[in-house]
mmCIF file of C-alpha atoms in Angstrom:
data_model
loop_
_atom_site.group_PDB
_atom_site.id
_atom_site.type_symbol
_atom_site.label_atom_id
_atom_site.label_comp_id
_atom_site.label_asym_id
_atom_site.label_seq_id
_atom_site.Cartn_x
_atom_site.Cartn_y
_atom_site.Cartn_z
ATOM 1 C CA MET A 330 -25.164 2.753 -19.328
ATOM 2 C CA VAL A 331 -23.558 2.876 -15.970
ATOM 3 C CA ASP A 332 -22.824 6.102 -14.421
ATOM 4 C CA ALA A 333 -19.251 5.629 -13.434
ATOM 5 C CA THR A 334 -18.042 8.948 -12.999
ATOM 6 C CA SER A 335 -19.969 10.982 -10.891
ATOM 7 C CA ALA A 336 -19.512 12.059 -7.477
ATOM 8 C CA GLU A 337 -23.030 10.255 -6.649
ATOM 9 C CA ALA A 338 -22.439 7.021 -8.230
ATOM 10 C CA LYS A 339 -18.564 6.719 -6.692
ATOM 11 C CA SER A 340 -20.123 7.481 -3.069
ATOM 12 C CA PRO A 341 -21.337 4.841 -0.159
ATOM 13 C CA ASN A 342 -23.972 7.412 1.171
ATOM 14 C CA ARG A 343 -27.158 6.063 -0.479
ATOM 15 C CA PHE A 344 -26.139 2.241 0.545
ATOM 16 C CA ILE A 345 -25.599 3.661 3.938
ATOM 17 C CA LYS A 346 -29.059 4.965 4.177
ATOM 18 C CA MET A 347 -30.477 1.858 3.379
ATOM 19 C CA ALA A 348 -28.456 0.003 5.671
ATOM 20 C CA ALA A 349 -29.818 1.992 8.378
ATOM 21 C CA ALA A 350 -33.483 1.655 7.323
ATOM 22 C CA ILE A 351 -32.942 -2.084 7.296
ATOM 23 C CA ASN A 352 -31.509 -2.208 10.693
ATOM 24 C CA GLU A 353 -34.391 -0.214 12.110
ATOM 25 C CA THR A 354 -36.958 -3.324 11.248
ATOM 26 C CA ASP A 355 -37.065 -6.502 12.995
ATOM 27 C CA ARG A 356 -36.554 -8.438 10.094
ATOM 28 C CA ASP A 357 -33.332 -10.687 8.409
ATOM 29 C CA ILE A 358 -32.930 -9.146 5.142
ATOM 30 C CA LYS A 359 -30.511 -10.175 2.857
ATOM 31 C CA TYR A 360 -29.012 -6.766 1.591
ATOM 32 C CA PHE A 361 -27.080 -7.147 -2.095
ATOM 33 C CA LEU A 362 -24.968 -3.900 -2.900
ATOM 34 C CA CYS A 363 -25.231 -2.809 -6.581
ATOM 35 C CA GLN A 364 -21.823 -0.508 -6.856
ATOM 36 C CA TRP A 365 -20.589 -2.207 -9.948
ATOM 37 C CA GLY A 366 -17.248 -1.730 -8.426
ATOM 38 C CA ILE A 367 -17.620 1.855 -9.161
ATOM 39 C CA GLY A 368 -14.882 4.039 -7.090
ATOM 40 C CA GLU A 369 -12.350 3.906 -4.598
ATOM 41 C CA ASP A 370 -12.027 1.325 -1.654
ATOM 42 C CA VAL A 371 -15.617 0.025 -2.601
ATOM 43 C CA PRO A 372 -14.883 -3.635 -0.657
ATOM 44 C CA GLN A 373 -13.461 -2.102 2.584
ATOM 45 C CA TRP A 374 -16.849 0.001 3.061
ATOM 46 C CA ALA A 375 -19.068 -2.310 1.207
ATOM 47 C CA ALA A 376 -18.185 -5.489 3.380
ATOM 48 C CA PRO A 377 -19.068 -4.414 6.372
ATOM 49 C CA LEU A 378 -21.957 -2.855 5.285
ATOM 50 C CA GLY A 379 -23.931 -5.608 2.737
ATOM 51 C CA ASN A 380 -23.897 -9.675 2.601
ATOM 52 C CA SER A 381 -22.706 -9.005 -1.204
ATOM 53 C CA TRP A 382 -21.602 -6.166 -3.528
ATOM 54 C CA ARG A 383 -21.152 -6.156 -7.253
ATOM 55 C CA MET A 384 -17.617 -6.022 -8.072
ATOM 56 C CA SER A 385 -17.962 -5.339 -11.550
ATOM 57 C CA ASN A 386 -20.310 -4.217 -14.465
ATOM 58 C CA ASP A 387 -22.768 -6.786 -15.805
ATOM 59 C CA ILE A 388 -21.548 -10.066 -17.311
ATOM 60 C CA PHE A 389 -22.248 -10.659 -20.799
ATOM 61 C CA ASN A 390 -22.896 -13.412 -23.122
ATOM 62 C CA ALA A 391 -19.486 -14.127 -23.958
ATOM 63 C CA TRP A 392 -16.372 -16.188 -23.136
ATOM 64 C CA ARG A 393 -14.438 -13.086 -22.669
ATOM 65 C CA ALA A 394 -16.675 -11.673 -19.815
ATOM 66 C CA ILE A 395 -15.051 -14.206 -17.657
ATOM 67 C CA TRP A 396 -11.464 -13.015 -18.098
ATOM 68 C CA ARG A 397 -12.879 -9.438 -17.548
ATOM 69 C CA ILE A 398 -14.441 -10.649 -13.976
ATOM 70 C CA THR A 399 -11.806 -12.789 -12.930
ATOM 71 C CA ASN A 400 -9.220 -9.864 -13.390
ATOM 72 C CA GLN A 401 -11.093 -7.028 -11.526
ATOM 73 C CA VAL A 402 -12.301 -9.746 -8.809
ATOM 74 C CA VAL A 403 -8.718 -9.832 -7.491
ATOM 75 C CA ALA A 404 -9.233 -6.622 -5.581
ATOM 76 C CA HIS A 405 -12.274 -7.670 -4.310
ATOM 77 C CA ALA A 406 -12.234 -10.806 -2.931
ATOM 78 C CA LYS A 407 -9.533 -10.778 -0.531
ATOM 79 C CA TYR A 408 -12.220 -8.850 1.560
ATOM 80 C CA ASN A 409 -14.613 -11.622 1.450
ATOM 81 C CA GLY A 410 -15.895 -13.082 5.184
ATOM 82 C CA PRO A 411 -18.972 -15.062 6.869
ATOM 83 C CA GLY A 412 -21.787 -12.897 5.328
ATOM 84 C CA ALA A 413 -19.961 -10.706 3.130
ATOM 85 C CA PHE A 414 -19.119 -11.858 -0.393
ATOM 86 C CA ALA A 415 -17.892 -10.059 -3.543
ATOM 87 C CA ASP A 416 -20.561 -10.824 -6.141
ATOM 88 C CA MET A 417 -19.397 -11.759 -9.621
ATOM 89 C CA ASP A 418 -22.698 -11.473 -11.157
ATOM 90 C CA MET A 419 -25.343 -13.718 -12.554
ATOM 91 C CA LEU A 420 -24.432 -17.110 -14.139
ATOM 92 C CA ILE A 421 -24.639 -17.532 -17.886
ATOM 93 C CA ILE A 422 -25.014 -21.166 -18.131
ATOM 94 C CA GLY A 423 -27.637 -22.740 -19.889
ATOM 95 C CA LEU A 424 -27.669 -19.823 -22.294
ATOM 96 C CA GLY A 425 -26.312 -20.894 -25.081
ATOM 97 C CA ALA A 426 -23.076 -18.453 -24.705
ATOM 98 C CA LEU A 427 -20.608 -20.813 -23.321
ATOM 99 C CA SER A 428 -19.114 -24.706 -24.404
ATOM 100 C CA HIS A 429 -19.707 -27.266 -22.096
ATOM 101 C CA ASP A 430 -16.284 -27.014 -20.583
ATOM 102 C CA GLU A 431 -16.689 -23.242 -20.393
ATOM 103 C CA GLU A 432 -19.636 -23.584 -18.364
ATOM 104 C CA ARG A 433 -18.100 -25.929 -15.637
ATOM 105 C CA PHE A 434 -15.218 -23.140 -15.777
ATOM 106 C CA HIS A 435 -17.492 -20.615 -14.866
ATOM 107 C CA PHE A 436 -19.573 -22.543 -12.268
ATOM 108 C CA GLY A 437 -16.360 -23.657 -11.074
ATOM 109 C CA PHE A 438 -14.314 -20.395 -10.462
ATOM 110 C CA TRP A 439 -17.335 -18.599 -9.191
ATOM 111 C CA SER A 440 -17.855 -21.214 -6.516
ATOM 112 C CA MET A 441 -13.859 -21.030 -5.633
ATOM 113 C CA MET A 442 -14.309 -17.247 -5.287
ATOM 114 C CA LYS A 443 -17.386 -17.504 -2.880
ATOM 115 C CA SER A 444 -19.532 -15.601 -5.596
ATOM 116 C CA PRO A 445 -23.205 -15.733 -4.891
ATOM 117 C CA LEU A 446 -24.643 -18.326 -7.719
ATOM 118 C CA ILE A 447 -27.371 -16.386 -8.971
ATOM 119 C CA ILE A 448 -28.944 -18.386 -12.052
ATOM 120 C CA GLY A 449 -29.296 -16.621 -15.270
ATOM 121 C CA GLY A 450 -31.334 -18.832 -17.061
ATOM 122 C CA VAL A 451 -35.199 -19.348 -17.268
ATOM 123 C CA MET A 452 -35.620 -22.573 -14.782
ATOM 124 C CA ASP A 453 -37.474 -24.571 -17.571
ATOM 125 C CA ALA A 454 -35.952 -27.941 -18.856
ATOM 126 C CA LYS A 455 -37.440 -26.756 -22.276
ATOM 127 C CA GLN A 456 -35.098 -23.888 -22.417
ATOM 128 C CA ILE A 457 -31.767 -24.760 -20.317
ATOM 129 C CA PRO A 458 -30.411 -28.290 -21.589
ATOM 130 C CA ALA A 459 -29.991 -30.807 -19.219
ATOM 131 C CA GLU A 460 -26.275 -30.615 -19.308
ATOM 132 C CA SER A 461 -26.390 -26.687 -18.224
ATOM 133 C CA LEU A 462 -28.502 -28.219 -15.244
ATOM 134 C CA GLU A 463 -26.428 -31.071 -14.390
ATOM 135 C CA ILE A 464 -23.598 -28.424 -13.687
ATOM 136 C CA MET A 465 -25.418 -26.044 -11.548
ATOM 137 C CA SER A 466 -26.487 -29.251 -9.561
ATOM 138 C CA ASN A 467 -22.884 -30.505 -8.920
ATOM 139 C CA LYS A 468 -23.024 -30.579 -4.894
ATOM 140 C CA GLU A 469 -19.888 -31.099 -4.751
ATOM 141 C CA VAL A 470 -18.803 -27.782 -6.389
ATOM 142 C CA ILE A 471 -21.826 -26.079 -4.378
ATOM 143 C CA ALA A 472 -20.258 -27.116 -1.468
ATOM 144 C CA ILE A 473 -16.611 -25.501 -2.234
ATOM 145 C CA ASN A 474 -18.823 -22.376 -2.510
ATOM 146 C CA GLN A 475 -20.860 -22.844 0.383
ATOM 147 C CA ASP A 476 -17.949 -23.825 2.628
ATOM 148 C CA PRO A 477 -18.240 -22.051 6.570
ATOM 149 C CA LEU A 478 -14.682 -20.755 6.054
ATOM 150 C CA ALA A 479 -15.670 -18.613 3.616
ATOM 151 C CA GLU A 480 -12.845 -17.914 2.120
ATOM 152 C CA ALA A 481 -11.974 -16.793 -1.558
ATOM 153 C CA ALA A 482 -9.559 -18.565 -3.727
ATOM 154 C CA LYS A 483 -6.356 -16.340 -4.600
ATOM 155 C CA LEU A 484 -4.168 -15.968 -7.627
ATOM 156 C CA VAL A 485 -1.228 -18.154 -7.127
ATOM 157 C CA ILE A 486 0.786 -17.787 -10.364
ATOM 158 C CA ARG A 487 0.123 -16.719 -13.809
ATOM 159 C CA TYR A 488 1.524 -17.652 -16.937
ATOM 160 C CA THR A 489 0.343 -14.856 -19.296
ATOM 161 C CA GLU A 490 1.728 -15.690 -23.024
ATOM 162 C CA GLU A 491 1.157 -19.659 -22.039
ATOM 163 C CA GLU A 492 -2.868 -18.655 -21.100
ATOM 164 C CA TRP A 493 -3.135 -20.635 -17.956
ATOM 165 C CA ASP A 494 -3.097 -19.798 -14.070
ATOM 166 C CA VAL A 495 -2.962 -21.625 -10.915
ATOM 167 C CA TRP A 496 -5.505 -20.509 -7.980
ATOM 168 C CA ALA A 497 -5.919 -21.982 -4.575
ATOM 169 C CA GLY A 498 -7.963 -20.934 -1.207
ATOM 170 C CA ASN A 499 -8.240 -22.491 2.040
ATOM 171 C CA LEU A 500 -11.404 -24.725 3.056
ATOM 172 C CA SER A 501 -12.337 -25.690 6.643
ATOM 173 C CA SER A 502 -11.192 -28.895 8.001
ATOM 174 C CA ASN A 503 -7.587 -28.111 7.119
ATOM 175 C CA ARG A 504 -8.242 -28.369 3.076
ATOM 176 C CA GLN A 505 -7.604 -26.783 0.187
ATOM 177 C CA VAL A 506 -9.119 -25.987 -2.977
ATOM 178 C CA LEU A 507 -7.007 -25.883 -5.954
ATOM 179 C CA GLY A 508 -7.849 -24.442 -9.495
ATOM 180 C CA VAL A 509 -6.111 -24.663 -12.649
ATOM 181 C CA LEU A 510 -7.147 -22.364 -15.296
ATOM 182 C CA ASN A 511 -6.729 -22.902 -18.874
ATOM 183 C CA TRP A 512 -7.538 -19.689 -21.127
ATOM 184 C CA LYS A 513 -6.021 -21.234 -23.979
ATOM 185 C CA ASN A 514 -8.221 -22.108 -27.250
ATOM 186 C CA GLU A 515 -6.295 -25.294 -27.713
ATOM 187 C CA THR A 516 -5.806 -28.454 -25.328
ATOM 188 C CA GLN A 517 -2.569 -28.130 -23.344
ATOM 189 C CA THR A 518 -0.277 -29.609 -20.579
ATOM 190 C CA VAL A 519 0.758 -27.692 -17.846
ATOM 191 C CA LYS A 520 2.844 -28.440 -14.643
ATOM 192 C CA VAL A 521 1.923 -27.014 -11.139
ATOM 193 C CA ASP A 522 4.561 -26.543 -8.416
ATOM 194 C CA LEU A 523 2.557 -27.680 -5.289
ATOM 195 C CA SER A 524 5.071 -25.943 -3.046
ATOM 196 C CA LEU A 525 3.656 -22.619 -4.050
ATOM 197 C CA ILE A 526 0.703 -23.283 -2.200
ATOM 198 C CA GLY A 527 2.634 -25.161 0.835
ATOM 199 C CA VAL A 528 1.793 -28.554 -0.289
ATOM 200 C CA ASP A 529 4.345 -31.570 -0.708
ATOM 201 C CA LYS A 530 1.348 -34.345 -1.380
ATOM 202 C CA ALA A 531 -2.286 -34.736 -0.695
ATOM 203 C CA ALA A 532 -5.038 -36.782 -1.322
ATOM 204 C CA ALA A 533 -7.498 -35.087 -3.999
ATOM 205 C CA ARG A 534 -10.808 -34.934 -4.895
ATOM 206 C CA ASP A 535 -11.689 -34.302 -8.600
ATOM 207 C CA VAL A 536 -15.181 -32.464 -8.254
ATOM 208 C CA TRP A 537 -16.060 -32.624 -11.841
ATOM 209 C CA ALA A 538 -14.790 -35.918 -12.604
ATOM 210 C CA HIS A 539 -15.952 -37.186 -9.100
ATOM 211 C CA GLU A 540 -12.927 -39.199 -8.683
ATOM 212 C CA ASP A 541 -10.164 -39.595 -5.743
ATOM 213 C CA LEU A 542 -6.979 -39.125 -6.758
ATOM 214 C CA SER A 543 -2.967 -38.345 -5.190
ATOM 215 C CA ILE A 544 -1.000 -35.412 -6.249
ATOM 216 C CA SER A 545 2.933 -34.062 -5.215
ATOM 217 C CA GLY A 546 5.526 -32.475 -5.962
ATOM 218 C CA ILE A 547 5.048 -30.922 -9.528
ATOM 219 C CA GLN A 548 1.817 -32.100 -10.631
ATOM 220 C CA GLU A 549 1.084 -32.567 -14.707
ATOM 221 C CA PHE A 550 -2.142 -31.575 -15.883
ATOM 222 C CA LYS A 551 -3.396 -32.135 -19.461
ATOM 223 C CA LEU A 552 -6.398 -29.673 -19.856
ATOM 224 C CA ALA A 553 -9.004 -29.319 -22.808
ATOM 225 C CA PRO A 554 -9.482 -25.619 -24.262
ATOM 226 C CA HIS A 555 -11.118 -23.449 -21.626
ATOM 227 C CA GLU A 556 -11.141 -26.014 -18.983
ATOM 228 C CA LEU A 557 -11.070 -25.438 -14.916
ATOM 229 C CA ARG A 558 -9.544 -28.571 -13.545
ATOM 230 C CA GLN A 559 -10.669 -27.943 -9.790
ATOM 231 C CA LEU A 560 -9.443 -30.202 -6.829
ATOM 232 C CA VAL A 561 -10.141 -30.683 -3.336
ATOM 233 C CA LEU A 562 -7.083 -31.345 -1.381
ATOM 234 C CA SER A 563 -6.921 -33.165 1.979
ATOM 235 C CA ASP A 564 -4.471 -35.303 4.252
ATOM 236 C CA ILE A 565 -2.055 -32.666 3.080
ATOM 237 C CA SER A 566 1.831 -32.872 3.833
ATOM 238 C CA PRO A 567 2.896 -29.524 3.642
ATOM 239 C CA ALA A 568 5.993 -28.147 1.980
ATOM 240 C CA SER A 569 8.139 -25.059 2.790
ATOM 241 C CA LEU A 570 6.914 -22.181 0.437
ATOM 242 C CA PRO A 571 9.645 -20.683 -1.766
ATOM 243 C CA LYS A 572 11.220 -17.734 0.507
ATOM 244 C CA ALA A 573 12.583 -14.425 -0.535
ATOM 245 C CA ALA A 574 15.981 -13.936 -1.359
ATOM 246 C CA GLY A 575 16.299 -10.137 -0.803
ATOM 247 C CA TYR A 576 13.827 -7.672 -1.765
ATOM 248 C CA TYR A 577 14.171 -4.849 -4.787
ATOM 249 C CA SER A 578 12.456 -1.462 -3.994
ATOM 250 C CA ALA A 579 11.190 0.822 -6.828
ATOM 251 C CA GLN A 580 13.314 3.555 -5.007
ATOM 252 C CA ASP A 581 16.482 1.647 -6.024
ATOM 253 C CA ALA A 582 15.745 1.157 -9.899
ATOM 254 C CA THR A 583 17.166 3.286 -12.629
ATOM 255 C CA LEU A 584 14.382 4.934 -14.758
ATOM 256 C CA SER A 585 14.246 5.849 -17.818
ATOM 257 C CA GLY A 586 11.868 7.632 -20.318
ATOM 258 C CA SER A 587 7.998 8.532 -18.623
ATOM 259 C CA ALA A 588 8.571 6.357 -15.730
ATOM 260 C CA SER A 589 8.796 8.498 -12.291
ATOM 261 C CA LEU A 590 9.030 7.600 -8.813
ATOM 262 C CA VAL A 591 6.003 8.759 -6.502
ATOM 263 C CA ASN A 592 6.321 8.736 -2.646
ATOM 264 C CA CYS A 593 3.453 7.539 -1.093
ATOM 265 C CA LYS A 594 1.729 7.550 2.784
ATOM 266 C CA ASP A 595 3.032 5.071 5.394
ATOM 267 C CA THR A 596 -0.232 3.243 4.921
ATOM 268 C CA GLU A 597 0.035 2.945 1.144
ATOM 269 C CA CYS A 598 2.294 1.264 -2.008
ATOM 270 C CA LEU A 599 3.124 -1.643 0.433
ATOM 271 C CA PRO A 600 5.557 -2.629 1.536
ATOM 272 C CA THR A 601 7.741 0.467 0.747
ATOM 273 C CA HIS A 602 5.496 3.266 0.662
ATOM 274 C CA LYS A 603 7.030 4.422 -2.884
ATOM 275 C CA LYS A 604 6.324 2.943 -6.255
ATOM 276 C CA VAL A 605 7.099 3.779 -9.675
ATOM 277 C CA GLY A 606 4.656 5.069 -12.103
ATOM 278 C CA SER A 607 3.694 6.361 -15.641
ATOM 279 C CA ILE A 608 5.504 3.452 -17.094
ATOM 280 C CA GLY A 609 4.313 3.826 -20.866
ATOM 281 C CA SER A 610 5.620 2.744 -24.034
ATOM 282 C CA ASP A 611 9.327 4.565 -23.853
ATOM 283 C CA ALA A 612 9.930 3.872 -20.301
ATOM 284 C CA LYS A 613 12.015 1.331 -18.462
ATOM 285 C CA VAL A 614 12.597 0.344 -14.803
ATOM 286 C CA THR A 615 15.745 -1.229 -14.616
ATOM 287 C CA PHE A 616 17.408 -3.431 -11.511
ATOM 288 C CA GLU A 617 21.221 -3.796 -11.122
ATOM 289 C CA SER A 618 22.912 -6.487 -9.112
ATOM 290 C CA VAL A 619 19.815 -8.687 -8.399
ATOM 291 C CA SER A 620 21.037 -12.443 -6.797
ATOM 292 C CA ALA A 621 19.808 -15.510 -7.954
ATOM 293 C CA ALA A 622 20.771 -19.131 -6.825
ATOM 294 C CA LYS A 623 21.427 -20.868 -9.478
ATOM 295 C CA ASP A 624 21.028 -20.515 -13.592
ATOM 296 C CA GLY A 625 17.777 -20.586 -15.238
ATOM 297 C CA PRO A 626 14.347 -19.711 -14.128
ATOM 298 C CA ALA A 627 13.363 -18.438 -10.700
ATOM 299 C CA TYR A 628 10.046 -17.183 -9.233
ATOM 300 C CA LEU A 629 9.784 -13.390 -8.734
ATOM 301 C CA GLY A 630 7.090 -12.128 -6.055
ATOM 302 C CA ILE A 631 6.051 -8.539 -8.080
ATOM 303 C CA ASP A 632 4.710 -5.889 -6.055
ATOM 304 C CA TYR A 633 2.332 -4.168 -8.163
ATOM 305 C CA ILE A 634 -0.585 -1.668 -8.420
ATOM 306 C CA ASN A 635 -3.185 -1.562 -10.877
ATOM 307 C CA HIS A 636 -6.958 0.301 -9.904
ATOM 308 C CA GLU A 637 -7.974 0.638 -14.091
ATOM 309 C CA TYR A 638 -11.245 -0.906 -14.451
ATOM 310 C CA HIS A 639 -13.563 -0.673 -17.265
ATOM 311 C CA HIS A 640 -17.544 -0.545 -17.750
ATOM 312 C CA THR A 641 -18.278 -1.282 -21.179
ATOM 313 C CA ILE A 642 -19.792 -4.525 -21.475
ATOM 314 C CA GLY A 643 -19.402 -5.489 -24.948
ATOM 315 C CA ASP A 644 -16.314 -4.789 -25.744
ATOM 316 C CA TRP A 645 -12.636 -6.166 -25.419
ATOM 317 C CA GLU A 646 -11.340 -4.589 -22.112
ATOM 318 C CA THR A 647 -9.762 -6.780 -19.480
ATOM 319 C CA ASN A 648 -9.517 -4.949 -16.360
ATOM 320 C CA SER A 649 -5.704 -6.216 -16.509
ATOM 321 C CA ARG A 650 -2.364 -3.750 -17.300
ATOM 322 C CA ASN A 651 0.625 -5.551 -19.391
ATOM 323 C CA MET A 652 4.148 -5.441 -18.022
ATOM 324 C CA SER A 653 6.896 -7.046 -20.188
ATOM 325 C CA ILE A 654 9.855 -8.342 -18.020
ATOM 326 C CA SER A 655 13.342 -9.081 -19.462
ATOM 327 C CA VAL A 656 16.308 -10.540 -17.594
ATOM 328 C CA ASN A 657 20.037 -10.066 -18.588
ATOM 329 C CA GLY A 658 18.844 -8.891 -21.870
ATOM 330 C CA GLN A 659 17.021 -11.806 -22.966
ATOM 331 C CA ALA A 660 13.627 -11.548 -25.172
ATOM 332 C CA ALA A 661 11.173 -10.159 -22.873
ATOM 333 C CA LYS A 662 7.720 -11.825 -21.882
ATOM 334 C CA ARG A 663 4.577 -10.253 -21.342
ATOM 335 C CA TRP A 664 2.630 -10.706 -18.001
ATOM 336 C CA ALA A 665 -1.126 -9.413 -17.487
ATOM 337 C CA PHE A 666 -1.353 -7.726 -14.111
ATOM 338 C CA PRO A 667 -4.947 -8.182 -12.524
ATOM 339 C CA ASN A 668 -6.614 -5.313 -10.343
ATOM 340 C CA ALA A 669 -4.759 -4.798 -7.185
ATOM 341 C CA GLY A 670 -6.993 -2.961 -4.685
ATOM 342 C CA GLY A 671 -9.011 -0.280 -4.260
ATOM 343 C CA ASP A 672 -7.329 2.770 -5.508
ATOM 344 C CA TRP A 673 -4.168 3.650 -6.675
ATOM 345 C CA PHE A 674 -1.962 3.225 -4.025
ATOM 346 C CA GLU A 675 -3.034 -0.092 -2.759
ATOM 347 C CA SER A 676 -0.754 -3.283 -3.801
ATOM 348 C CA ASP A 677 -1.217 -6.804 -4.529
ATOM 349 C CA ARG A 678 1.490 -9.282 -5.410
ATOM 350 C CA LEU A 679 1.792 -11.578 -8.576
ATOM 351 C CA ARG A 680 3.679 -14.614 -8.680
ATOM 352 C CA ILE A 681 5.295 -15.143 -11.772
ATOM 353 C CA LEU A 682 8.516 -17.554 -13.448
ATOM 354 C CA VAL A 683 10.660 -15.830 -15.392
ATOM 355 C CA ASP A 684 13.714 -17.228 -17.224
ATOM 356 C CA GLY A 685 17.492 -16.055 -17.820
ATOM 357 C CA PHE A 686 19.162 -15.671 -14.614
ATOM 358 C CA LYS A 687 22.584 -16.564 -13.659
ATOM 359 C CA LYS A 688 23.802 -17.622 -10.149
ATOM 360 C CA GLY A 689 25.348 -14.614 -8.413
ATOM 361 C CA ASP A 690 24.585 -11.155 -8.056
ATOM 362 C CA ASN A 691 25.165 -9.634 -11.284
ATOM 363 C CA ASN A 692 21.839 -10.015 -12.428
ATOM 364 C CA LYS A 693 20.017 -7.114 -14.444
ATOM 365 C CA VAL A 694 15.971 -7.076 -14.443
ATOM 366 C CA ALA A 695 13.993 -4.713 -16.519
ATOM 367 C CA PHE A 696 10.548 -3.818 -16.425
ATOM 368 C CA THR A 697 8.631 -2.148 -19.211
ATOM 369 C CA ALA A 698 4.693 -1.746 -21.148
ATOM 370 C CA SER A 699 3.953 -4.708 -23.543
ATOM 371 C CA ALA A 700 4.655 -3.781 -27.148
ATOM 372 C CA SER A 701 0.969 -4.122 -27.340
ATOM 373 C CA GLY A 702 0.655 -0.690 -26.054
ATOM 374 C CA GLY A 703 -1.215 0.742 -23.327
ATOM 375 C CA TRP A 704 0.312 1.388 -19.669
ATOM 376 C CA ALA A 705 1.694 -0.732 -17.534
ATOM 377 C CA PRO A 706 0.620 -1.511 -13.802
ATOM 378 C CA ASP A 707 2.498 0.513 -11.239
ATOM 379 C CA LEU A 708 5.605 -1.067 -9.620
ATOM 380 C CA VAL A 709 6.394 -1.074 -6.081
ATOM 381 C CA GLY A 710 9.236 -3.608 -6.112
ATOM 382 C CA PHE A 711 9.776 -7.767 -5.873
ATOM 383 C CA GLU A 712 11.788 -10.064 -4.553
ATOM 384 C CA VAL A 713 13.578 -13.633 -6.121
ATOM 385 C CA LEU A 714 11.799 -16.693 -4.443
ATOM 386 C CA GLU A 715 14.049 -19.677 -3.914
#
């Protein structure tokens, strides 16, 4: 059982002492911290101190562990840099825990996030299937992990009810890595708006099929259950990113139920230094007079805070908080918001696509906790992106 509550467990002091002792030697030593993501601002102090730091509790032999760690790494991987990486724990490839596509997903996503690739199985051909060894030997995927830019991918957009994500990150030589993640237990066809990553068209290398492709505009992908489609993009023709058409701060919303406005310090709750917290089952946060350029769906960039993480490894905790969003009184849809930062005052942004807007300045957008129960993330504000 991980000690997740004591002052000693949350403190960096013992790691600072060890780093000082290591620095007194005249040897090159890789220093891997194991804090399990416990406490506040872990990546801020761990990244300058060690070569890697564990950012979650232990992985376990089940597909759902991938989802749990994925949601927690968002708050950590943005602090990656040369010589300092968020450690998503060992690979459970070749252990009989995952399907073939799930093992590819696991290895490919860990590579995109620049996690150390630590083999969890016994390196014996009699114990690890040849297909699993082939996955861990994919040089094109390993090259993504070892890219000298050392930058982790970021969550570009999430479709929670449809069960798929888009992640992307910069690589050296003006390239990008694009990952389309199918969390669904079924095959599905999805459409990725490449303008969200600043791409109009590009040459693409499918690192699992070992095929050269070209992609452009709104790109369609047919995904097998639990498949990660992983592409390296080069010769990129840029596209303009969607631009904000106005910011709607939490302080301007109408609150009901348990929802309450919190004033933050100048360095907190960015960009407004205020947030709405305590968004429980009886709460609603409503914004009036929201502008939209056209009828139909619009991208929203939602600034939120979520520092809820769990340290049981066999249950169904997700390290996410659910929030439902409704436009102009239409049926609400749910989104799973991952961990945002190192405490309850560090914000991050989740981009989503929401339908129901009417052209003009009279739209109403309402945020509530999900009907499935639990607290919603704290809300800082949002932009409509056009």
